[in-house]
């Protein structure tokens, strides 16, 4: 059985994630009281084929019932049922913007005098123990809906119990950092194809850009040094039991240099026998 517990901040995209998980074969249950997680998981463990891949969304909407979430997960662990936790996060500023755009009320502000900012801060304090326990943390601050769906598909199309997944992500510094990144490489030190007229409209997925970025001795040396560090550090992360390792590679706009290096690192990691996925966060942005 594959059991994924989905939780996180209100407004961080749990509904989008649940839809994406359904699209790749998960049976999803939304807004489940934590006390019901173990009984429902046991249904799947008894051999119900339709429930072989299950995602349970539980969060602050459960009110006082959500206070049972840590004991419920402990019961799940004691019963021998394997599970992973996916935590969705976003910056407070982005959450406020999303609530204002949708004109929805925060679950903790209903029937109270707390402001939206106070409700978000309170929720963050309540969820901290769960975030600390999470196997996967995705910060959706700079993600579009399609970015989020692509990230979910790349992470969970396989068996979620199959060791460590290395996520290689290109991004543009001008669009913001990757908050959940474990390792960040900045390749803005290399010559920029953006200033070459015939390359400007292309991306790092095009061979012309790839050749341009990797032709210099500086780029070759930087790539080799990054590979050496990755080869040394990945076994250490794996031995520590890490489920997800996010390697973010950034350039100015996230279209050229970072894409080339993300692809190079992704291929290198796969060749070394690790489960690797790739995502180009800002490649389609203007």
Short mmCIF file of N, CA and C in Angstrom, two decimals, residues 6-150:
data_model
loop_
_atom_site.label_atom_id
_atom_site.label_comp_id
_atom_site.label_asym_id
_atom_site.label_seq_id
_atom_site.Cartn_x
_atom_site.Cartn_y
_atom_site.Cartn_z
N UNK A 6 -1.55 14.27 3.17
CA UNK A 6 -1.37 15.61 2.60
C UNK A 6 -1.91 16.63 3.60
N UNK A 7 -1.08 17.58 3.98
CA UNK A 7 -1.49 18.61 4.92
C UNK A 7 -0.73 19.89 4.58
N UNK A 8 -0.93 20.91 5.39
CA UNK A 8 -0.21 22.16 5.15
C UNK A 8 -1.09 23.38 5.35
N UNK A 9 -0.54 24.51 4.97
CA UNK A 9 -1.20 25.78 5.20
C UNK A 9 -2.44 25.94 4.32
N UNK A 10 -3.47 26.53 4.89
CA UNK A 10 -4.68 26.83 4.13
C UNK A 10 -4.34 27.86 3.04
N UNK A 11 -4.72 27.55 1.81
CA UNK A 11 -4.39 28.43 0.70
C UNK A 11 -3.11 28.08 -0.02
N UNK A 12 -2.43 27.00 0.42
CA UNK A 12 -1.15 26.63 -0.19
C UNK A 12 -1.32 25.71 -1.39
N UNK A 13 -2.55 25.26 -1.67
CA UNK A 13 -2.77 24.47 -2.88
C UNK A 13 -3.11 23.01 -2.66
N UNK A 14 -3.66 22.65 -1.52
CA UNK A 14 -3.96 21.23 -1.26
C UNK A 14 -5.01 20.68 -2.22
N UNK A 15 -5.99 21.50 -2.60
CA UNK A 15 -7.01 21.03 -3.55
C UNK A 15 -6.39 20.74 -4.91
N UNK A 16 -5.48 21.60 -5.35
CA UNK A 16 -4.78 21.37 -6.61
C UNK A 16 -3.97 20.09 -6.54
N UNK A 17 -3.30 19.88 -5.42
CA UNK A 17 -2.47 18.69 -5.23
C UNK A 17 -3.35 17.43 -5.23
N UNK A 18 -4.49 17.48 -4.55
CA UNK A 18 -5.38 16.33 -4.51
C UNK A 18 -5.86 15.96 -5.92
N UNK A 19 -6.19 16.97 -6.71
CA UNK A 19 -6.61 16.71 -8.09
C UNK A 19 -5.48 16.09 -8.90
N UNK A 20 -4.27 16.60 -8.71
CA UNK A 20 -3.12 16.06 -9.43
C UNK A 20 -2.83 14.62 -9.03
N UNK A 21 -2.99 14.32 -7.75
CA UNK A 21 -2.77 12.95 -7.28
C UNK A 21 -3.82 12.00 -7.85
N UNK A 22 -5.06 12.45 -7.93
CA UNK A 22 -6.11 11.63 -8.54
C UNK A 22 -5.77 11.33 -10.00
N UNK A 23 -5.22 12.32 -10.68
CA UNK A 23 -4.89 12.14 -12.09
C UNK A 23 -3.83 11.07 -12.31
N UNK A 24 -2.99 10.81 -11.30
CA UNK A 24 -1.94 9.80 -11.46
C UNK A 24 -2.26 8.52 -10.68
N UNK A 25 -3.54 8.35 -10.32
CA UNK A 25 -3.97 7.06 -9.80
C UNK A 25 -4.19 6.93 -8.31
N UNK A 26 -4.07 8.02 -7.56
CA UNK A 26 -4.31 7.95 -6.12
C UNK A 26 -5.82 8.05 -5.84
N UNK A 27 -6.27 7.30 -4.83
CA UNK A 27 -7.62 7.47 -4.30
C UNK A 27 -7.52 8.54 -3.22
N UNK A 28 -8.17 9.67 -3.43
CA UNK A 28 -8.00 10.83 -2.54
C UNK A 28 -9.23 11.05 -1.68
N UNK A 29 -8.99 11.33 -0.42
CA UNK A 29 -10.06 11.66 0.52
C UNK A 29 -9.71 13.02 1.13
N UNK A 30 -10.60 13.98 1.01
CA UNK A 30 -10.32 15.33 1.46
C UNK A 30 -10.95 15.60 2.83
N UNK A 31 -10.25 16.41 3.62
CA UNK A 31 -10.75 16.92 4.90
C UNK A 31 -11.17 15.79 5.84
N UNK A 32 -10.30 14.80 5.98
CA UNK A 32 -10.62 13.66 6.85
C UNK A 32 -10.23 13.96 8.29
N UNK A 33 -11.11 13.68 9.26
CA UNK A 33 -10.72 13.80 10.67
C UNK A 33 -9.57 12.83 10.96
N UNK A 34 -8.54 13.27 11.65
CA UNK A 34 -7.39 12.40 11.88
C UNK A 34 -7.72 11.06 12.55
N UNK A 35 -8.75 11.05 13.39
CA UNK A 35 -9.09 9.81 14.09
C UNK A 35 -9.55 8.71 13.14
N UNK A 36 -9.92 9.07 11.92
CA UNK A 36 -10.40 8.09 10.95
C UNK A 36 -9.29 7.60 10.01
N UNK A 37 -8.10 8.18 10.10
CA UNK A 37 -7.03 7.82 9.17
C UNK A 37 -6.66 6.34 9.31
N UNK A 38 -6.45 5.88 10.52
CA UNK A 38 -6.03 4.49 10.72
C UNK A 38 -7.08 3.49 10.24
N UNK A 39 -8.37 3.64 10.62
CA UNK A 39 -9.37 2.68 10.12
C UNK A 39 -9.45 2.65 8.59
N UNK A 40 -9.39 3.83 7.95
CA UNK A 40 -9.46 3.87 6.49
C UNK A 40 -8.22 3.23 5.88
N UNK A 41 -7.05 3.49 6.45
CA UNK A 41 -5.81 2.89 5.94
C UNK A 41 -5.85 1.37 6.06
N UNK A 42 -6.48 0.88 7.11
CA UNK A 42 -6.57 -0.57 7.30
C UNK A 42 -7.42 -1.23 6.22
N UNK A 43 -8.39 -0.49 5.68
CA UNK A 43 -9.17 -1.02 4.56
C UNK A 43 -8.26 -1.35 3.39
N UNK A 44 -7.35 -0.44 3.11
CA UNK A 44 -6.43 -0.66 2.00
C UNK A 44 -5.48 -1.81 2.30
N UNK A 45 -5.05 -1.90 3.55
CA UNK A 45 -4.11 -2.96 3.92
C UNK A 45 -4.76 -4.34 3.84
N UNK A 46 -6.09 -4.39 3.87
CA UNK A 46 -6.79 -5.68 3.78
C UNK A 46 -6.93 -6.15 2.34
N UNK A 47 -6.39 -5.38 1.41
CA UNK A 47 -6.36 -5.87 0.03
C UNK A 47 -7.38 -5.27 -0.90
N UNK A 48 -7.99 -4.16 -0.55
CA UNK A 48 -8.91 -3.49 -1.47
C UNK A 48 -8.10 -2.86 -2.60
N UNK A 49 -8.21 -3.41 -3.79
CA UNK A 49 -7.34 -3.00 -4.90
C UNK A 49 -7.53 -1.54 -5.28
N UNK A 50 -8.76 -1.03 -5.14
CA UNK A 50 -9.01 0.37 -5.51
C UNK A 50 -8.33 1.35 -4.56
N UNK A 51 -7.89 0.87 -3.40
CA UNK A 51 -7.29 1.75 -2.41
C UNK A 51 -5.79 1.51 -2.27
N UNK A 52 -5.18 0.93 -3.29
CA UNK A 52 -3.75 0.60 -3.20
C UNK A 52 -2.87 1.83 -3.09
N UNK A 53 -3.28 2.92 -3.75
CA UNK A 53 -2.56 4.19 -3.65
C UNK A 53 -3.54 5.22 -3.10
N UNK A 54 -3.32 5.63 -1.86
CA UNK A 54 -4.29 6.49 -1.19
C UNK A 54 -3.63 7.78 -0.71
N UNK A 55 -4.33 8.89 -0.91
CA UNK A 55 -3.90 10.18 -0.37
C UNK A 55 -5.00 10.72 0.52
N UNK A 56 -4.65 11.05 1.74
CA UNK A 56 -5.61 11.57 2.71
C UNK A 56 -5.24 13.01 3.03
N UNK A 57 -6.16 13.92 2.78
CA UNK A 57 -5.93 15.33 3.09
C UNK A 57 -6.56 15.63 4.44
N UNK A 58 -5.75 16.11 5.37
CA UNK A 58 -6.24 16.49 6.69
C UNK A 58 -5.57 17.78 7.09
N UNK A 59 -6.34 18.71 7.62
CA UNK A 59 -5.76 20.01 7.92
C UNK A 59 -6.61 20.76 8.94
N UNK A 60 -6.34 22.03 9.07
CA UNK A 60 -6.93 22.84 10.13
C UNK A 60 -8.45 22.99 9.98
N UNK A 61 -9.00 22.66 8.81
CA UNK A 61 -10.43 22.73 8.63
C UNK A 61 -11.18 21.81 9.59
N UNK A 62 -10.47 20.80 10.10
CA UNK A 62 -11.10 19.86 11.03
C UNK A 62 -11.36 20.41 12.41
N UNK A 63 -10.94 21.65 12.64
CA UNK A 63 -11.19 22.28 13.94
C UNK A 63 -10.54 21.51 15.08
N UNK A 64 -11.29 21.31 16.17
CA UNK A 64 -10.73 20.63 17.34
C UNK A 64 -10.33 19.20 17.02
N UNK A 65 -11.00 18.57 16.06
CA UNK A 65 -10.65 17.18 15.70
C UNK A 65 -9.23 17.08 15.16
N UNK A 66 -8.74 18.19 14.56
CA UNK A 66 -7.40 18.15 13.99
C UNK A 66 -6.33 18.02 15.07
N UNK A 67 -6.69 18.30 16.31
CA UNK A 67 -5.74 18.13 17.41
C UNK A 67 -5.34 16.69 17.63
N UNK A 68 -6.07 15.75 17.02
CA UNK A 68 -5.74 14.33 17.17
C UNK A 68 -4.73 13.84 16.13
N UNK A 69 -4.20 14.74 15.30
CA UNK A 69 -3.43 14.27 14.15
C UNK A 69 -2.12 13.59 14.56
N UNK A 70 -1.39 14.13 15.52
CA UNK A 70 -0.12 13.50 15.91
C UNK A 70 -0.36 12.13 16.54
N UNK A 71 -1.29 12.00 17.52
CA UNK A 71 -1.59 10.65 18.04
C UNK A 71 -2.07 9.69 16.96
N UNK A 72 -2.84 10.19 16.00
CA UNK A 72 -3.35 9.32 14.93
C UNK A 72 -2.20 8.78 14.08
N UNK A 73 -1.23 9.63 13.77
CA UNK A 73 -0.08 9.18 12.99
C UNK A 73 0.78 8.20 13.79
N UNK A 74 0.85 8.42 15.09
CA UNK A 74 1.58 7.47 15.95
C UNK A 74 0.89 6.10 15.94
N UNK A 75 -0.43 6.08 15.98
CA UNK A 75 -1.17 4.83 15.90
C UNK A 75 -0.92 4.13 14.56
N UNK A 76 -0.86 4.92 13.51
CA UNK A 76 -0.60 4.37 12.19
C UNK A 76 0.77 3.72 12.14
N UNK A 77 1.74 4.40 12.71
CA UNK A 77 3.10 3.87 12.75
C UNK A 77 3.17 2.58 13.58
N UNK A 78 2.51 2.58 14.74
CA UNK A 78 2.54 1.41 15.63
C UNK A 78 1.86 0.20 14.99
N UNK A 79 0.90 0.46 14.10
CA UNK A 79 0.18 -0.64 13.45
C UNK A 79 0.96 -1.24 12.29
N UNK A 80 2.11 -0.64 11.96
CA UNK A 80 2.93 -1.16 10.87
C UNK A 80 2.51 -0.70 9.50
N UNK A 81 1.71 0.35 9.44
CA UNK A 81 1.25 0.87 8.15
C UNK A 81 2.21 1.96 7.68
N UNK A 82 2.93 1.75 6.58
CA UNK A 82 3.88 2.77 6.10
C UNK A 82 3.15 3.96 5.49
N UNK A 83 3.67 5.14 5.72
CA UNK A 83 3.06 6.35 5.15
C UNK A 83 4.13 7.41 4.97
N UNK A 84 3.82 8.38 4.13
CA UNK A 84 4.66 9.56 3.93
C UNK A 84 3.79 10.80 4.15
N UNK A 85 4.42 11.89 4.56
CA UNK A 85 3.71 13.14 4.77
C UNK A 85 4.17 14.17 3.74
N UNK A 86 3.21 14.75 3.04
CA UNK A 86 3.47 15.86 2.12
C UNK A 86 2.91 17.13 2.74
N UNK A 87 3.77 18.13 2.93
CA UNK A 87 3.36 19.39 3.55
C UNK A 87 3.41 20.49 2.51
N UNK A 88 2.28 21.18 2.31
CA UNK A 88 2.19 22.30 1.38
C UNK A 88 2.35 23.61 2.14
N UNK A 89 3.23 24.47 1.66
CA UNK A 89 3.51 25.73 2.34
C UNK A 89 3.53 26.86 1.34
N UNK A 90 3.52 28.08 1.86
CA UNK A 90 3.65 29.28 1.05
C UNK A 90 3.96 30.43 2.01
N UNK A 91 4.45 31.51 1.48
CA UNK A 91 4.75 32.65 2.35
C UNK A 91 3.45 33.27 2.86
N UNK A 92 3.53 33.92 4.01
CA UNK A 92 2.35 34.58 4.56
C UNK A 92 1.78 35.60 3.58
N UNK A 93 2.66 36.35 2.94
CA UNK A 93 2.21 37.39 2.01
C UNK A 93 1.41 36.79 0.85
N UNK A 94 1.90 35.66 0.32
CA UNK A 94 1.20 35.01 -0.79
C UNK A 94 -0.13 34.44 -0.34
N UNK A 95 -0.18 33.88 0.87
CA UNK A 95 -1.43 33.33 1.39
C UNK A 95 -2.48 34.44 1.55
N UNK A 96 -2.05 35.59 2.06
CA UNK A 96 -2.97 36.73 2.21
C UNK A 96 -3.51 37.14 0.84
N UNK A 97 -2.63 37.21 -0.15
CA UNK A 97 -3.05 37.59 -1.50
C UNK A 97 -4.07 36.62 -2.06
N UNK A 98 -3.82 35.33 -1.87
CA UNK A 98 -4.74 34.31 -2.40
C UNK A 98 -6.11 34.41 -1.74
N UNK A 99 -6.13 34.63 -0.42
CA UNK A 99 -7.41 34.75 0.26
C UNK A 99 -8.17 35.99 -0.20
N UNK A 100 -7.46 37.07 -0.44
CA UNK A 100 -8.12 38.28 -0.91
C UNK A 100 -8.66 38.10 -2.32
N UNK A 101 -7.92 37.37 -3.15
CA UNK A 101 -8.37 37.15 -4.52
C UNK A 101 -9.61 36.28 -4.58
N UNK A 102 -9.65 35.25 -3.72
CA UNK A 102 -10.79 34.32 -3.73
C UNK A 102 -11.94 34.78 -2.84
N UNK A 103 -11.66 35.77 -1.97
CA UNK A 103 -12.65 36.30 -1.02
C UNK A 103 -13.18 35.23 -0.07
N UNK A 104 -12.35 34.24 0.19
CA UNK A 104 -12.72 33.21 1.15
C UNK A 104 -12.22 33.61 2.54
N UNK A 105 -12.82 32.98 3.55
CA UNK A 105 -12.39 33.24 4.93
C UNK A 105 -11.47 32.12 5.37
N UNK A 106 -10.47 32.49 6.13
CA UNK A 106 -9.55 31.49 6.68
C UNK A 106 -10.30 30.65 7.72
N UNK A 107 -10.05 29.33 7.77
CA UNK A 107 -10.77 28.47 8.73
C UNK A 107 -10.65 28.94 10.18
N UNK A 108 -9.54 29.56 10.55
CA UNK A 108 -9.35 29.99 11.94
C UNK A 108 -9.92 31.38 12.20
N UNK A 109 -10.37 32.06 11.17
CA UNK A 109 -10.94 33.39 11.38
C UNK A 109 -12.46 33.38 11.39
N UNK A 110 -13.04 32.22 11.12
CA UNK A 110 -14.49 32.12 11.12
C UNK A 110 -15.02 32.22 12.55
N UNK A 111 -15.93 33.15 12.76
CA UNK A 111 -16.54 33.30 14.07
C UNK A 111 -15.62 33.88 15.12
N UNK A 112 -14.49 34.46 14.71
CA UNK A 112 -13.56 35.07 15.66
C UNK A 112 -13.20 36.46 15.19
N UNK A 113 -12.54 37.18 16.04
CA UNK A 113 -12.14 38.55 15.70
C UNK A 113 -10.72 38.62 15.18
N UNK A 114 -10.10 37.45 14.96
CA UNK A 114 -8.73 37.44 14.49
C UNK A 114 -8.67 37.92 13.04
N UNK A 115 -7.65 38.70 12.74
CA UNK A 115 -7.42 39.13 11.36
C UNK A 115 -6.88 37.96 10.56
N UNK A 116 -6.85 38.13 9.24
CA UNK A 116 -6.32 37.08 8.38
C UNK A 116 -4.86 36.79 8.71
N UNK A 117 -4.07 37.84 8.90
CA UNK A 117 -2.65 37.66 9.23
C UNK A 117 -2.49 36.90 10.55
N UNK A 118 -3.31 37.20 11.53
CA UNK A 118 -3.24 36.52 12.83
C UNK A 118 -3.66 35.06 12.69
N UNK A 119 -4.66 34.79 11.87
CA UNK A 119 -5.11 33.41 11.65
C UNK A 119 -4.02 32.58 10.97
N UNK A 120 -3.35 33.18 10.00
CA UNK A 120 -2.26 32.47 9.30
C UNK A 120 -1.12 32.18 10.27
N UNK A 121 -0.77 33.15 11.10
CA UNK A 121 0.31 32.95 12.08
C UNK A 121 -0.05 31.85 13.07
N UNK A 122 -1.31 31.83 13.51
CA UNK A 122 -1.76 30.80 14.45
C UNK A 122 -1.71 29.42 13.80
N UNK A 123 -2.16 29.34 12.55
CA UNK A 123 -2.13 28.06 11.84
C UNK A 123 -0.69 27.56 11.67
N UNK A 124 0.22 28.47 11.38
CA UNK A 124 1.62 28.08 11.20
C UNK A 124 2.19 27.48 12.48
N UNK A 125 1.82 28.06 13.63
CA UNK A 125 2.28 27.52 14.91
C UNK A 125 1.69 26.13 15.15
N UNK A 126 0.42 25.95 14.83
CA UNK A 126 -0.23 24.66 15.06
C UNK A 126 0.38 23.57 14.17
N UNK A 127 0.73 23.94 12.94
CA UNK A 127 1.21 22.96 11.98
C UNK A 127 2.70 22.68 12.06
N UNK A 128 3.44 23.44 12.85
CA UNK A 128 4.90 23.27 12.89
C UNK A 128 5.33 21.84 13.19
N UNK A 129 4.72 21.14 14.18
CA UNK A 129 5.15 19.75 14.42
C UNK A 129 4.97 18.86 13.20
N UNK A 130 3.88 19.07 12.44
CA UNK A 130 3.67 18.28 11.24
C UNK A 130 4.69 18.61 10.16
N UNK A 131 5.00 19.88 10.03
CA UNK A 131 6.00 20.27 9.03
C UNK A 131 7.36 19.67 9.37
N UNK A 132 7.68 19.63 10.65
CA UNK A 132 8.95 19.04 11.07
C UNK A 132 9.00 17.55 10.78
N UNK A 133 7.85 16.89 10.74
CA UNK A 133 7.78 15.45 10.48
C UNK A 133 7.72 15.13 8.99
N UNK A 134 7.47 16.13 8.15
CA UNK A 134 7.14 15.89 6.74
C UNK A 134 8.29 15.25 5.98
N UNK A 135 7.93 14.33 5.08
CA UNK A 135 8.89 13.71 4.17
C UNK A 135 9.10 14.57 2.93
N UNK A 136 8.05 15.28 2.53
CA UNK A 136 8.10 16.17 1.38
C UNK A 136 7.52 17.52 1.77
N UNK A 137 8.23 18.58 1.44
CA UNK A 137 7.74 19.93 1.65
C UNK A 137 7.78 20.66 0.31
N UNK A 138 6.64 21.16 -0.12
CA UNK A 138 6.57 21.92 -1.36
C UNK A 138 6.07 23.31 -1.04
N UNK A 139 6.86 24.30 -1.36
CA UNK A 139 6.46 25.69 -1.19
C UNK A 139 5.92 26.19 -2.52
N UNK A 140 4.65 26.55 -2.54
CA UNK A 140 3.97 26.91 -3.80
C UNK A 140 3.95 28.41 -4.06
N UNK A 141 4.73 29.17 -3.31
CA UNK A 141 4.70 30.63 -3.43
C UNK A 141 4.84 31.09 -4.87
N UNK A 142 5.82 30.56 -5.57
CA UNK A 142 6.11 31.00 -6.93
C UNK A 142 5.61 30.01 -7.98
N UNK A 143 4.68 29.13 -7.59
CA UNK A 143 4.19 28.10 -8.51
C UNK A 143 2.85 28.51 -9.13
N UNK A 144 2.71 28.25 -10.39
CA UNK A 144 1.41 28.30 -11.03
C UNK A 144 0.72 26.96 -10.79
N UNK A 145 -0.56 26.86 -11.16
CA UNK A 145 -1.27 25.59 -11.02
C UNK A 145 -0.59 24.49 -11.81
N UNK A 146 -0.15 24.80 -13.01
CA UNK A 146 0.52 23.79 -13.85
C UNK A 146 1.86 23.38 -13.24
N UNK A 147 2.60 24.34 -12.64
CA UNK A 147 3.85 24.01 -11.96
C UNK A 147 3.60 23.00 -10.85
N UNK A 148 2.56 23.26 -10.05
CA UNK A 148 2.25 22.40 -8.93
C UNK A 148 1.88 21.00 -9.41
N UNK A 149 1.05 20.90 -10.42
CA UNK A 149 0.64 19.59 -10.94
C UNK A 149 1.83 18.83 -11.50
N UNK A 150 2.72 19.54 -12.19
CA UNK A 150 3.90 18.89 -12.75
C UNK A 150 4.80 18.37 -11.63
#
